[in-house]
C-alpha atoms as one frame of an Amber mdcrd trajectory, in Angstrom:
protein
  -1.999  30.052  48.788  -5.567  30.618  47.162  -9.001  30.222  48.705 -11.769
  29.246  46.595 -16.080  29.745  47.753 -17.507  26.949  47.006 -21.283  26.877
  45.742 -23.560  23.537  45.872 -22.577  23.114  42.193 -19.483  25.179  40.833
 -17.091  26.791  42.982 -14.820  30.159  41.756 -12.238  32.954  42.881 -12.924
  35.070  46.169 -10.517  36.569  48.051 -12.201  36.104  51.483 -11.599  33.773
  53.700 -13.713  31.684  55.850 -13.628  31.746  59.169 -13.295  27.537  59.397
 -10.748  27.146  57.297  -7.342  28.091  58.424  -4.475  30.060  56.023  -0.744
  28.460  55.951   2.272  30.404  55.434   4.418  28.586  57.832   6.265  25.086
  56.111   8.203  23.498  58.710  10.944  20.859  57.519  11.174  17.731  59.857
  13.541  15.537  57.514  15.317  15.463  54.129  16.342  12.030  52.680  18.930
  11.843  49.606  21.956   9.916  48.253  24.249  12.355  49.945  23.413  15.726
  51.681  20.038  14.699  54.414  18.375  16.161  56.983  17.591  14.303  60.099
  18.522  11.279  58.569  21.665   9.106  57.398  22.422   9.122  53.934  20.746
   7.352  51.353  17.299   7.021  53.541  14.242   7.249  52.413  10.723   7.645
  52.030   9.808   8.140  48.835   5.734   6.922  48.625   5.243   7.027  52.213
   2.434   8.953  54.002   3.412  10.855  57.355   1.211  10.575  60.520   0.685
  13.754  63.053  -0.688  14.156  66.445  -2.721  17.228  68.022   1.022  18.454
  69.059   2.355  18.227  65.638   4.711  15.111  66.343   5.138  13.439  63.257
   6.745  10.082  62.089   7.296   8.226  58.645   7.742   5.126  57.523  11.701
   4.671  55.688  11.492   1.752  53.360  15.627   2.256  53.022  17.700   3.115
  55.825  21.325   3.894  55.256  21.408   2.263  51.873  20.971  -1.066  54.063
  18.330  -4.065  53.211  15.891  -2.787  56.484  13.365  -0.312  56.778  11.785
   1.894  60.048  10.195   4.469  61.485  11.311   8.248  62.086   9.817  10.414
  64.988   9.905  13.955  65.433   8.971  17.179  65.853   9.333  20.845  65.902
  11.941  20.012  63.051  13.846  17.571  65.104  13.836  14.208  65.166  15.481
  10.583  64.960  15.082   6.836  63.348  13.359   5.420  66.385  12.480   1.691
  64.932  15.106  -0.093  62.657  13.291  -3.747  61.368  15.538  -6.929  60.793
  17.219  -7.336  57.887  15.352  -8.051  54.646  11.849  -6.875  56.726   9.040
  -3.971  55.690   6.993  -1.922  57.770   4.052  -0.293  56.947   2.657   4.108
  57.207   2.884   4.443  60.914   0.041   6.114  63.230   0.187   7.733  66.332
  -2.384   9.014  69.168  -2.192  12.303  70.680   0.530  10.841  73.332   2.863
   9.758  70.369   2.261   6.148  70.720   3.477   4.946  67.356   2.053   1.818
  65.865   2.541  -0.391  62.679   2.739  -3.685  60.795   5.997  -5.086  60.453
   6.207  -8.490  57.828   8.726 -10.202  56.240  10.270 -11.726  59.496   9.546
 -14.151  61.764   7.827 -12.334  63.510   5.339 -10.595  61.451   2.473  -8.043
  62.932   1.475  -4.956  64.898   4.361  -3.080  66.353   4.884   0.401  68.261
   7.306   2.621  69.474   6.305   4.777  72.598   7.443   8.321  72.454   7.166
   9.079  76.040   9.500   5.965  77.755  10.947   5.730  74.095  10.847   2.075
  73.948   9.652  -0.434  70.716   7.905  -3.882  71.061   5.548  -6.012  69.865
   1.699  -5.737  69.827   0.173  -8.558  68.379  -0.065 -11.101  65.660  -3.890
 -11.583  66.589  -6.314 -13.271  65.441  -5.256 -16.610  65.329  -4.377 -17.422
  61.516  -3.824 -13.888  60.428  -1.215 -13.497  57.687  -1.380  -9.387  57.602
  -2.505  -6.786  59.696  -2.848  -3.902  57.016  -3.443   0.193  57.631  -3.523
  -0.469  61.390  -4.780   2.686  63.156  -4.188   3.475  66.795  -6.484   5.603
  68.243  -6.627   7.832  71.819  -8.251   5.035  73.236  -4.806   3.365  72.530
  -7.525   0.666  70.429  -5.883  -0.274  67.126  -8.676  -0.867  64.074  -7.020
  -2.723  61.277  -7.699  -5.321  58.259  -6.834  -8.765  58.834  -5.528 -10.466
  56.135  -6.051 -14.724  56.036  -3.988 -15.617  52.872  -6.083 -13.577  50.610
  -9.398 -13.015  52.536 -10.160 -10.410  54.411 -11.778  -8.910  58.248 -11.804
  -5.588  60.298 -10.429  -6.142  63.700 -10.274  -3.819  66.849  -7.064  -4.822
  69.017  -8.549  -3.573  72.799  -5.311  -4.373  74.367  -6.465  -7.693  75.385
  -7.698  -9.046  72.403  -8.889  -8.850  68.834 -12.032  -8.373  68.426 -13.983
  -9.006  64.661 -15.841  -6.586  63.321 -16.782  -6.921  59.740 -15.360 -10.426
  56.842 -16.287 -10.996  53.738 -18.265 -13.761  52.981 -15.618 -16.784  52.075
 -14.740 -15.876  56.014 -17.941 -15.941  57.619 -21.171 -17.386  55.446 -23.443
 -14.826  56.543 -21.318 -11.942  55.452 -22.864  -9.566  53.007 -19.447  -8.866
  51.297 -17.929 -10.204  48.961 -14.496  -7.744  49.363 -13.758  -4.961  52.320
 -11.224  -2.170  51.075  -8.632  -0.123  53.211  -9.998   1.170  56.980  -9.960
   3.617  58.838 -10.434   3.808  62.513 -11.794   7.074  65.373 -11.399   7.575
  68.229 -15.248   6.984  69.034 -13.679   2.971  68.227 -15.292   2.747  64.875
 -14.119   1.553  61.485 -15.272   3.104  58.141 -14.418   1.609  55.111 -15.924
   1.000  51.503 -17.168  -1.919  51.170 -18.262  -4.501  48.346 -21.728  -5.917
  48.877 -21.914 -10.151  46.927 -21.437 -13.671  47.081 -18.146 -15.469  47.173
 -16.593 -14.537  43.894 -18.328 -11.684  43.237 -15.541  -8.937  42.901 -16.458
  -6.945  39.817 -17.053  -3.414  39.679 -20.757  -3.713  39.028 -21.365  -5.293
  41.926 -22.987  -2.798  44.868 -20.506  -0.340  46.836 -21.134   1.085  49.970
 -19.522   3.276  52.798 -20.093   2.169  56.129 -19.384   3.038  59.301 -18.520
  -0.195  61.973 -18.901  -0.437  66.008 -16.717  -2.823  67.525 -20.329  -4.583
  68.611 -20.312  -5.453  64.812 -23.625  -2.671  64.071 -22.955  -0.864  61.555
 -24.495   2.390  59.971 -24.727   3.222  56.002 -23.036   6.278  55.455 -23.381
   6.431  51.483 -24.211   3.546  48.086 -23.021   3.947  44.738 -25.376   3.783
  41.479 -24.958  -0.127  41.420 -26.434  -0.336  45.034 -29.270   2.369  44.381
 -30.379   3.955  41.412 -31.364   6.941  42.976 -27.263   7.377  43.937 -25.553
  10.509  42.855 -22.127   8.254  42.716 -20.942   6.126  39.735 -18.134   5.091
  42.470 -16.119   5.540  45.239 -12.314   5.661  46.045 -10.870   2.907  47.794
  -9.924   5.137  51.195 -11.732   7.216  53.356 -11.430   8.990  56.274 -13.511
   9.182  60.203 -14.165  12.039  62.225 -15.194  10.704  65.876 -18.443  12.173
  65.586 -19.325   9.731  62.563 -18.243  11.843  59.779 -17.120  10.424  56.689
 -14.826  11.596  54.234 -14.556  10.354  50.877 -14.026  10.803  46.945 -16.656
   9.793  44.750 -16.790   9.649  40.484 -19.747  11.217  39.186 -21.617  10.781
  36.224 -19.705  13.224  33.561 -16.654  11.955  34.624 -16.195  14.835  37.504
 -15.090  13.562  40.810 -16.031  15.047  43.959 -14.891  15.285  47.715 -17.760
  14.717  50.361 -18.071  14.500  54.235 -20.874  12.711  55.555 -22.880  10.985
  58.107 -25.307   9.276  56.261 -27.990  12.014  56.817 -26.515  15.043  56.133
 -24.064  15.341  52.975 -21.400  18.014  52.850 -19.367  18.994  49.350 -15.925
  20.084  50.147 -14.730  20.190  46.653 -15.628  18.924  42.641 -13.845  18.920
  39.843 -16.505  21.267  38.085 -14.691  23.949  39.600 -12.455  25.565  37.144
  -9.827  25.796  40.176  -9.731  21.960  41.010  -8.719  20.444  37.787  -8.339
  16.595  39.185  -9.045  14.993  42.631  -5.889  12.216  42.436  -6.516   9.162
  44.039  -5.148   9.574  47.474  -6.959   8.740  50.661  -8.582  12.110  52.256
  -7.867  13.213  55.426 -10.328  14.887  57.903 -10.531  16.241  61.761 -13.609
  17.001  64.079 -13.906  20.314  63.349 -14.877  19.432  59.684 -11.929  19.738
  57.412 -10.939  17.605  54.966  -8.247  17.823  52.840  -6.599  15.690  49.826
  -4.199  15.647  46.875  -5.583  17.272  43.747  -4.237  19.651  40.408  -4.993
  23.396  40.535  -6.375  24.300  37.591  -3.043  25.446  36.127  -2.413  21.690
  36.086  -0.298  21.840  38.869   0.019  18.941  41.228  -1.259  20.816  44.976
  -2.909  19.967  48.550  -6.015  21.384  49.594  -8.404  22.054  52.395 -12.115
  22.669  52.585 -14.977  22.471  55.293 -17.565  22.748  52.416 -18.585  26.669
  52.169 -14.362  27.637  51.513 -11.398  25.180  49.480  -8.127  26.632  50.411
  -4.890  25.632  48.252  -2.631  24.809  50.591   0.695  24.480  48.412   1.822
  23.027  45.083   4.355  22.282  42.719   6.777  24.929  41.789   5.847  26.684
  44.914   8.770  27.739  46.738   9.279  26.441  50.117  12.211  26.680  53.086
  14.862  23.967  53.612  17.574  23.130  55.377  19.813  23.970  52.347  18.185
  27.451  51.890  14.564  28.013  49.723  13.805  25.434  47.472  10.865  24.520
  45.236   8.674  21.668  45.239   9.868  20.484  41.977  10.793  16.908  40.004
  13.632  16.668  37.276  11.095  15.425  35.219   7.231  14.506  34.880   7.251
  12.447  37.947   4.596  13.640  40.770   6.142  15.871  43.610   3.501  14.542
  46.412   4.420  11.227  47.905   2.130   9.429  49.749  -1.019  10.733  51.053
  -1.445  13.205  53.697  -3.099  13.958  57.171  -4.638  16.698  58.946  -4.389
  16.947  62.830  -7.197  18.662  65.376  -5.660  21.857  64.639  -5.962  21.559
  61.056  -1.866  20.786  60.609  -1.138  18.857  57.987   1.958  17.231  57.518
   3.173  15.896  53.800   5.922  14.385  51.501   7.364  16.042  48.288  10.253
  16.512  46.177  12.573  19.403  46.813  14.810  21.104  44.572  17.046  24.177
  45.019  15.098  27.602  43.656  15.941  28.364  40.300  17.168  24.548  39.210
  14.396  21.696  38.892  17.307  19.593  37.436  19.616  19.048  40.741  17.886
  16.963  42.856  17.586  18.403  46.562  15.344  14.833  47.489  11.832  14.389
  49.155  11.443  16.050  52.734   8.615  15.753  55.255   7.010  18.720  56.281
   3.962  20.507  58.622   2.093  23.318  57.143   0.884  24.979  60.491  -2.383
  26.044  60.686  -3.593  29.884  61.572  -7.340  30.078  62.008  -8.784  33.209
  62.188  -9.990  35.382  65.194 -13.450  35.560  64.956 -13.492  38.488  66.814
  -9.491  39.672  68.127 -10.862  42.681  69.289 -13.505  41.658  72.010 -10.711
  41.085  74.373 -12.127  41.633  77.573 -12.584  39.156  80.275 -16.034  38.654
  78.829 -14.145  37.765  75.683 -16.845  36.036  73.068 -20.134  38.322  74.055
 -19.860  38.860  69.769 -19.277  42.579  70.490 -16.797  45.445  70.704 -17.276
  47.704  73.460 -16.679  49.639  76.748 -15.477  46.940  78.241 -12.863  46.249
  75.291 -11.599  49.342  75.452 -10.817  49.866  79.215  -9.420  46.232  78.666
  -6.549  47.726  76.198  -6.296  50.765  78.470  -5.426  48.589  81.572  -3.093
  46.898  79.735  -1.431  49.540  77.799   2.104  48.551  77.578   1.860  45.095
  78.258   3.971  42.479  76.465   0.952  40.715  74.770  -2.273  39.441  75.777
  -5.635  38.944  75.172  -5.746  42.419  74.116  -3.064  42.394  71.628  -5.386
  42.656  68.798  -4.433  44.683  65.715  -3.462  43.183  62.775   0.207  42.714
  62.217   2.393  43.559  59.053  -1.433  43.037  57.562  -1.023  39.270  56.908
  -4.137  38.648  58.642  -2.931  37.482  61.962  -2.969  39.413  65.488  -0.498
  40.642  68.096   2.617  41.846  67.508   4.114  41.223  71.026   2.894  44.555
  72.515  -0.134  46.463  73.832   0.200  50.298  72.290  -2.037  52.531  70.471
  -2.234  50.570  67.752  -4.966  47.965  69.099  -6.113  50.845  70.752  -7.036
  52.139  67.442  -8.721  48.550  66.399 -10.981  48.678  69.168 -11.859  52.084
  68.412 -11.903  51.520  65.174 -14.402  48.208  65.205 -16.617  49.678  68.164
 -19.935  48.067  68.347 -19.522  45.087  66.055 -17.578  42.286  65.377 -17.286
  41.242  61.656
């Protein structure tokens, strides 16, 4: 893993890392599909383009467009690197990239049945069912998002026109249509949504007439209540000639304080990574930087405390995920990179050219993010180990391990800190167990001895 400073311009090589964002050493599998050999899943399941969800407590669940080699698809559910098929659809039916609130209430769109729209499987009485097939005359109900509001933002599909919706739990409720919907619209076409838990939709959007779908037309990112207000959150060149943005990506992602995050094409062709709220404009990442080769056109993924992170290639052409918060862009991990399995290490690794990410991939509160790749054994790219699903856990630094006291977060060392570790001397953990262990950069090693006795000591009077 390699963190990169980021300037306003060009970012390079430092070997310090910021305090926001978090380090990952810890991969944990959740399932394996394959022909033969799986984990947490029959044989000859899979998952191959699909895009996990994950929840503040690290559940995760994916969609399976095969299940046991049979003509139906589902959902798996897990966690802690255990987990089950929880939703099998009827036969010759699709669902769509599951997401889930903090309680592990699972939703979807299910189509290709009879009974086509939003579905969900509830982790906590374990039980599936059927949402809704609202509004009236829907034929789709694409990248539905639950929220922990349990309020579902998705895009309505009417035989090839489109509106955002907000399912309430009583009804849908419109939000945004392009024009050949309702007259007075402003857009001609509205792109994939996303949805926060503040029950807002942000989406790119294409500003013209009925008809007007062309790329030249005006693009803008917006930011919809469910009162049908809306704020601007960024325009693209056509829209504004001041704009820094030739384009925009078709995805974004929300924060729920009205953060937007989003990949833009700049002039040069460089493409660039942003967070924003319409006022104030965060980089996370560009492609000037020698270390960020290509920003590949997946939707970003971002949480409340202001990460955001996204599928790219390093700038050893390697296919990687990162994670910035705008001052620090961290490289996650990346092809060839060595990673545990259920069949011993492998390597994130293709028999060929073919990309080793699947899918996109999400970031929880915590800054957990859980992802799909290709897996082969160590030292052979040319037996096929299959795609698995994993979290890389998030560590985020101590800001300061050694004010341990119960005053904790005054911002210094001192007396107090060290009678702390004195009282405690001994003790299996704590508060107090504060110096560095096996100097990876985390803290505590399960005991209270001389050795954070020595850190506070050693750090008396500041806090770095």
């Amino acid at each position: 893993m390699r963190t990169i400073l980021l300037s306003s311009c060009v970012a390079g090589i430092t070997a310090i890392t910021h305090a926001g964002v978090p380090t990952y050493s810890t991969f944990e599998l959740q399932c394996r599909s394959n022909f033969g050999s799986t984990f947490n899943l029959p044989p000859s399941t899979f998952f191959t383009n699909a895009t996990p969800a994950i929840n503040d407590s690290r559940q995760v669940a994916v969609q399976l467009s095969v299940v046991d080699a049979s003509d139906v698809s589902g959902v798996w559910f897990g966690q802690n690197g255990a987990g089950s098929i929880v939703y099998t659809s009827p036969v010759g039916a699709a669902v769509s990239n599951p997401t889930m609130s903090n309680g592990g209430y699972t939703v979807f769109e299910q189509f290709f049945t009879a009974t086509d729209g939003l579905f969900f499987y509830n982790f906590n009485v374990h039980t599936t069912g059927f949402i809704t097939d609202q509004p009236i005359g829907a034929s789709s109900w694409s990248s539905p998002t639950v929220n922990n509001n349990g309020f579902i933002g998705y895009r309505a599909g009417f035989f090839g026109d489109n509106a955002y919706y907000i399912w309430t739990g009583l009804s849908a409720v419109l939000v945004a249509a392009e024009v050949d919907l309702v007259a007075s619209s402003p857009y001609s076409f509205i792109f994939t949504p996303t949805f926060n838990d503040a029950d807002q939709i942000a989406a790119k959007v294409r500003l013209g007439n009925s008809g007007q779908f062309g790329e030249s037309q005006p693009d803008e990112i917006r930011l919809f209540n469910i009162d049908g207000t809306s704020t601007l959150i960024e325009t693209d060149i056509d829209g504004d000639a001041m704009s820094p943005f030739d384009s925009f990506d078709n995805s974004v992602a929300a924060t729920t304080d009205g953060r937007v995050a989003f990949v833009a094409n700049l002039p040069g062709n460089r493409r660039a990574v942003y967070l924003s709220d319409g006022t104030t404009r965060t980089l996370i990442a560009s492609t000037a930087s020698p270390d960020l080769n290509e920003i590949e056109f997946f939707s970003p993924t971002a949480n409340d405390n202001g990460l955001v992170a996204f599928r790219g290639v390093d700038g050893n052409g390697l296919q990687a995920i990162f994670v910035g918060d705008g001052t620090t862009l961290t490289r996650v991990i990346g092809e060839h990179d060595l990673i545990p399995t259920d069949l011993g290490t492998g390597r994130i690794d293709q028999n060929d050219n073919s990309p080793v990410f699947g899918g996109s991939i999400r970031i929880n509160e915590s800054g957990d993010i859980a992802f799909n790749c290709a897996l082969t054994p160590e030292n052979n790219d040319q037996i096929e180990w299959g795609s698995g699903i994993y979290v890389a856990q998030a560590v985020t630094a101590i800001p300061c391990p050694w004010d341990c006291a119960p005053n904790a977060g005054n911002g210094v060392v001192n007396i107090d800190d060290l009678l702390a570790v004195i009282n405690s001397f001994g003790d299996p953990g704590g508060p107090c167990d504060s110096a560095p262990d096996n100097g990876d950069g985390t803290f505590g090693n399960g005991m209270i001895n001389i050795d954070d006795l020595l850190a506070v000591i050693n750090n008396f009077g500041d806090c770095p």
